[in-house]
XYZ file of N, CA and C in Angstrom:
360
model
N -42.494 120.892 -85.003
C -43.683 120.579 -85.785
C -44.517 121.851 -85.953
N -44.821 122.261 -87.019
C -45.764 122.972 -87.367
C -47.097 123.164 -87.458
N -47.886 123.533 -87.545
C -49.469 123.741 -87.517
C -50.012 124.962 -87.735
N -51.005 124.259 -88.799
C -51.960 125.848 -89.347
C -53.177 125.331 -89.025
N -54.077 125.549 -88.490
C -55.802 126.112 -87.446
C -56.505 126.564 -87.940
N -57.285 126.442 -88.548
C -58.294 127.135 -89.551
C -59.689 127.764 -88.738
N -60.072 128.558 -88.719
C -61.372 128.886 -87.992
C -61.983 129.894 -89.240
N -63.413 130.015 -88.712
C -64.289 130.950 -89.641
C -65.244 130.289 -90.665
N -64.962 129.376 -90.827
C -66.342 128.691 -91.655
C -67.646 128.346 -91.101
N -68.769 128.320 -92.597
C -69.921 128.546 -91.936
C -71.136 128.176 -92.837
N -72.151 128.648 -92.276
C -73.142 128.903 -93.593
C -73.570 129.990 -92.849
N -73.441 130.711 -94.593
C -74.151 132.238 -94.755
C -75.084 132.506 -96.035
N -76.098 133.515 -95.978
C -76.942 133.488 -97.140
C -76.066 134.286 -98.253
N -76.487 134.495 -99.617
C -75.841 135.252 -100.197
C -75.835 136.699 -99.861
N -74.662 137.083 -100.622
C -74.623 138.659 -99.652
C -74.202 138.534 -98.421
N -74.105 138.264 -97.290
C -73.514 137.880 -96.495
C -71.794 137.866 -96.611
N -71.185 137.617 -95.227
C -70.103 137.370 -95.070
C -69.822 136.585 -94.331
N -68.496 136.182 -93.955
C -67.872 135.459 -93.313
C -66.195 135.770 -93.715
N -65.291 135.741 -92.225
C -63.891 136.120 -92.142
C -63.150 134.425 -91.820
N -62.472 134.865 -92.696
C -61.570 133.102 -91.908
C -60.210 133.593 -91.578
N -59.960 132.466 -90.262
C -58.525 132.757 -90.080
C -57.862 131.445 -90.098
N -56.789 131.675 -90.309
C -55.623 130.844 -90.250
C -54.278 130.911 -89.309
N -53.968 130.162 -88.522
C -52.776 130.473 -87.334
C -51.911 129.518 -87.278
N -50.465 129.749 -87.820
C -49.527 128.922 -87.697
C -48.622 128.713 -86.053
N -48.253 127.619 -85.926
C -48.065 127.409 -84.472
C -46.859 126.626 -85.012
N -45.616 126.761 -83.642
C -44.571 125.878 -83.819
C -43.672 126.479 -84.149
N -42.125 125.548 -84.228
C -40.568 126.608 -84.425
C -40.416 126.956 -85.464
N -39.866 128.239 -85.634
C -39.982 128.124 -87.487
C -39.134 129.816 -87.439
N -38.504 130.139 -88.278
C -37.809 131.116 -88.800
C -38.522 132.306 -89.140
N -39.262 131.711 -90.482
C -40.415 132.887 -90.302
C -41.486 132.073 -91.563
N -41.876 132.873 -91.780
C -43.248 132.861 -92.451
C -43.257 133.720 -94.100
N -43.210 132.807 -94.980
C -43.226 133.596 -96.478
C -44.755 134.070 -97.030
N -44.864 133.153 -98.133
C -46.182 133.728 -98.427
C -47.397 132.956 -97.928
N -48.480 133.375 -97.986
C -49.284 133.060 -96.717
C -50.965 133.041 -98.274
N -51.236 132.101 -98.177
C -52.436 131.379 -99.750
C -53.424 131.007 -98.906
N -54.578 131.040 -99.616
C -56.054 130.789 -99.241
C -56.446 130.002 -100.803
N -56.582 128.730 -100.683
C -57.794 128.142 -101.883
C -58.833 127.455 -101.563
N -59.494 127.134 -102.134
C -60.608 126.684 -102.293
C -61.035 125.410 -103.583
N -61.734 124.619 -102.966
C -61.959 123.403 -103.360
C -63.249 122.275 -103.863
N -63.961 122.590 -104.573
C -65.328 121.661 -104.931
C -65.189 120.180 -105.186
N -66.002 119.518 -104.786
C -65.962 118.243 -104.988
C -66.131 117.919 -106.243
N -65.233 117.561 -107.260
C -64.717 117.073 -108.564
C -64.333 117.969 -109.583
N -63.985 119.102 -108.453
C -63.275 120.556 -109.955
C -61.569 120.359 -108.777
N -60.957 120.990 -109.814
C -59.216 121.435 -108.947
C -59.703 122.021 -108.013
N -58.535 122.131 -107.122
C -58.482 123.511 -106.028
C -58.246 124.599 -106.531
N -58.473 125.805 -106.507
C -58.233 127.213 -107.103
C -57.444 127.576 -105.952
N -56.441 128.681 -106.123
C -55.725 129.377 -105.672
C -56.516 130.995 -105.358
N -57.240 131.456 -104.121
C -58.242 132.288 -104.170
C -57.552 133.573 -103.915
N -56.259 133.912 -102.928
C -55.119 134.802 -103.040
C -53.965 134.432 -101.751
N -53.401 135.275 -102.606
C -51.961 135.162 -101.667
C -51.614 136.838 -101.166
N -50.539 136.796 -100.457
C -50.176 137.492 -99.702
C -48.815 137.249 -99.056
N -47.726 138.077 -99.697
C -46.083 137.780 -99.469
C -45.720 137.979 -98.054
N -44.345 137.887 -97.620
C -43.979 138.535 -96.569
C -44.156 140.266 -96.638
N -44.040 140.441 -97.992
C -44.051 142.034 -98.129
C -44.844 142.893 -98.118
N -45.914 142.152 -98.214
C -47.609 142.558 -98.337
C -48.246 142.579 -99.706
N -47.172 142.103 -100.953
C -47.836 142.166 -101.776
C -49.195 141.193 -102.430
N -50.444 141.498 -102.577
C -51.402 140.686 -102.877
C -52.064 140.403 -103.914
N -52.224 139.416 -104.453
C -53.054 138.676 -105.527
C -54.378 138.105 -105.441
N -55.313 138.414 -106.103
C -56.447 137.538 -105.862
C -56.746 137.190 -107.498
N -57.449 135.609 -107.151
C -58.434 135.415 -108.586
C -59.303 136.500 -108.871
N -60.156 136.102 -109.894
C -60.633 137.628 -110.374
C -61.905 137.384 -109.974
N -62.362 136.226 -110.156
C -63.480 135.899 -109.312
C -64.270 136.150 -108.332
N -63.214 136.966 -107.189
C -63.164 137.773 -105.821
C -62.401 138.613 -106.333
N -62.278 139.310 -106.695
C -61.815 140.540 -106.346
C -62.982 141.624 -106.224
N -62.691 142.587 -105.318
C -63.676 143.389 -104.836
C -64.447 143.017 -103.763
N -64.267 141.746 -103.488
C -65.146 141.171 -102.573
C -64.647 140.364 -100.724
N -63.691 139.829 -101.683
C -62.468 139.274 -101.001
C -61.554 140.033 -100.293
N -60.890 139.790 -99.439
C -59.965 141.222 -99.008
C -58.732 139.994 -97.691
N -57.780 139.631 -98.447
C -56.557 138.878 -97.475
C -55.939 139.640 -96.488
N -55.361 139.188 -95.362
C -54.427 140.411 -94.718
C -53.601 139.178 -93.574
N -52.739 139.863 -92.885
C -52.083 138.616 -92.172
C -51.535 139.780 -91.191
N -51.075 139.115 -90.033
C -50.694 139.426 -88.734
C -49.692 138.882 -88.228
N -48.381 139.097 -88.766
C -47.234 138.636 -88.616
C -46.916 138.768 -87.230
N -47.351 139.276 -85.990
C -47.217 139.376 -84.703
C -47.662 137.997 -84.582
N -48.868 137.792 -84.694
C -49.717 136.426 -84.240
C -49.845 135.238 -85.373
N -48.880 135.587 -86.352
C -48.899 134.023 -86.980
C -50.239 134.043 -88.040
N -50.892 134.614 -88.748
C -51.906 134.197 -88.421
C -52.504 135.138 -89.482
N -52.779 134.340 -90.914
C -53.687 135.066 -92.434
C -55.432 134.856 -91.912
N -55.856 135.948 -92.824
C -57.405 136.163 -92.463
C -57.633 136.142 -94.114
N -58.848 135.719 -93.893
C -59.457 136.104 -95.446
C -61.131 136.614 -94.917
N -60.871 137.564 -95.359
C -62.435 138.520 -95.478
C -63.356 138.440 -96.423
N -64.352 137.858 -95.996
C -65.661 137.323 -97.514
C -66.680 138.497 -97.343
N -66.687 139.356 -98.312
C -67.978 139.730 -98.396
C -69.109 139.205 -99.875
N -70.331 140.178 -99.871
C -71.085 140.052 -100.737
C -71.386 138.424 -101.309
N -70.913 137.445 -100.471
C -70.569 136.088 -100.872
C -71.431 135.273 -101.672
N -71.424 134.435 -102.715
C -72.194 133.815 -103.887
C -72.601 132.722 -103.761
N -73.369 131.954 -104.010
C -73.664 130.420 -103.856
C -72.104 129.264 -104.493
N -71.943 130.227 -105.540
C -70.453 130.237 -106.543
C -69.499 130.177 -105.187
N -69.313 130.613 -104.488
C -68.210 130.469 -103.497
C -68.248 129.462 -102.744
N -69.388 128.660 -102.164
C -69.125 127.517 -101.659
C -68.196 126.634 -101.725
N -67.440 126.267 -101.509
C -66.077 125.414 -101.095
C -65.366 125.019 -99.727
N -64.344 124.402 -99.778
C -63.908 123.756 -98.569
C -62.560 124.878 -99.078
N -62.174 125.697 -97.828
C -61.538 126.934 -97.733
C -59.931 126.231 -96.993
N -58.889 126.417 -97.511
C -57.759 125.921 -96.769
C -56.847 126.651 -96.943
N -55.628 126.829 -96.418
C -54.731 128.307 -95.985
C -53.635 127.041 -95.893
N -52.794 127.775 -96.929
C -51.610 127.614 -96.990
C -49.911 128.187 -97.150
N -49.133 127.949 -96.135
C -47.846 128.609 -96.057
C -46.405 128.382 -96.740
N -45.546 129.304 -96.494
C -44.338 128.651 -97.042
C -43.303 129.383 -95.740
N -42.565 128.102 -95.304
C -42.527 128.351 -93.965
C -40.806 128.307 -93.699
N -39.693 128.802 -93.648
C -38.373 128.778 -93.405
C -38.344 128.171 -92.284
N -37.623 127.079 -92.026
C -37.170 126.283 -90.604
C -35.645 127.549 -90.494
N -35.783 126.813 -88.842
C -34.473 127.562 -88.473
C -33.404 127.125 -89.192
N -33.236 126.072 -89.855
C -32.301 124.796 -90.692
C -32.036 125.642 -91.891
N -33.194 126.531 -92.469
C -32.905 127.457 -93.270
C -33.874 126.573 -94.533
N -34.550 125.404 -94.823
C -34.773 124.524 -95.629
C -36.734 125.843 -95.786
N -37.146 125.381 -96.890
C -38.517 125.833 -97.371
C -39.061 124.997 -97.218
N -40.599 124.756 -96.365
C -41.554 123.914 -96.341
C -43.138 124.191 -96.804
N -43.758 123.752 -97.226
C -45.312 124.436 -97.270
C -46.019 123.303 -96.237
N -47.219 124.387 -95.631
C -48.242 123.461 -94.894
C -49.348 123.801 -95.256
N -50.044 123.198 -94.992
C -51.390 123.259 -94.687
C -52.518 123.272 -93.591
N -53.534 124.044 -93.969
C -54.430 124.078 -93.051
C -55.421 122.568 -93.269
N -56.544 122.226 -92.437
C -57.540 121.454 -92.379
C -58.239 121.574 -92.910
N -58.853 123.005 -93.782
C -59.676 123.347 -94.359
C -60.971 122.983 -93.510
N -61.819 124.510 -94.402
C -62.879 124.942 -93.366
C -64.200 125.083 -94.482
N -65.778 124.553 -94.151
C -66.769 124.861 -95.093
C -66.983 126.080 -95.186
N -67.141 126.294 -96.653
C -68.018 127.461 -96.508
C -69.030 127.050 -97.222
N -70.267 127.397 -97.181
C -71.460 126.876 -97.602
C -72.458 128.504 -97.691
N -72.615 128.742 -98.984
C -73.032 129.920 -99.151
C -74.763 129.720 -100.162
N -75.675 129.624 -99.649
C -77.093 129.211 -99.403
C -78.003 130.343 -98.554
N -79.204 130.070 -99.523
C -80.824 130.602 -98.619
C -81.163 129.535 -98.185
C-alpha cells in the first residue's frame, strides 16, 4: 500500500511564503513524475507543476517565478516552494504521483491535500 503525506499548509499574508511537502511511503519500484495542483471550490483543479524522474520541470504560468518544485528521491518526497504568494493562490494544494509497482504495472496517487489560505 502506498501513501503520499502532505505537510506545509497554512495561512500566510500576501507576499509571504509557504513550502509544502509531499512523502510517499510503501513498496514500490520507483517513483515517475511527481505533480502539485490546486483546487477552488467550484473551478477545476489546475495542474500547478510537475517534475519527471529526470528533473525535467513545468509550471503554469501563473507561478512561474514564484513557485519553485524540487523532489528528493532519497526520501520519497516532492516540495513545492511558494513565494511572493497572492490571495489568487488560495487553494486546497494536493501532490500527486505516478508510481511503478514492483509488478511493473503504473499507478497514480494521491495526496490529502493541504490549505493554503493566502489573506491579511
Amino acid at each position: 500500500q502506498v501513501q503520499l503525506v502532505e505537510s506545509g499548509g497554512g495561512l500566510v499574508q500576501p507576499g509571504g511564503s509557504l513550502r509544502l511537502s509531499c512523502a510517499a511511503s510503501g513498496m514500490f519500484r520507483s517513483i515517475n513524475a511527481m505533480r502539485w495542483y490546486r483546487q477552488v471550490p467550484g473551478k477545476e483543479r489546475e495542474l500547478v507543476a510537475t517534475i519527471t524522474s529526470g528533473g525535467t520541470i513545468t509550471y503554469t504560468d501563473s507561478v512561474k517565478g514564484r513557485f519553485t518544485i524540487s523532489r528528493d528521491n532519497a526520501k520519497n518526497t516532492v516540495y513545492l516552494q511558494m513565494n511572493s504568494l497572492k490571495p489568487e493562490d488560495t487553494a486546497v494544494y494536493s501532490c500527486n504521483t505516478e508510481i511503478t509497482s514492483f509488478s511493473g504495472w503504473g499507478f497514480d496517487y494521491w495526496g490529502q491535500g493541504t490549505q493554503v489560505t493566502v489573506s491579511s
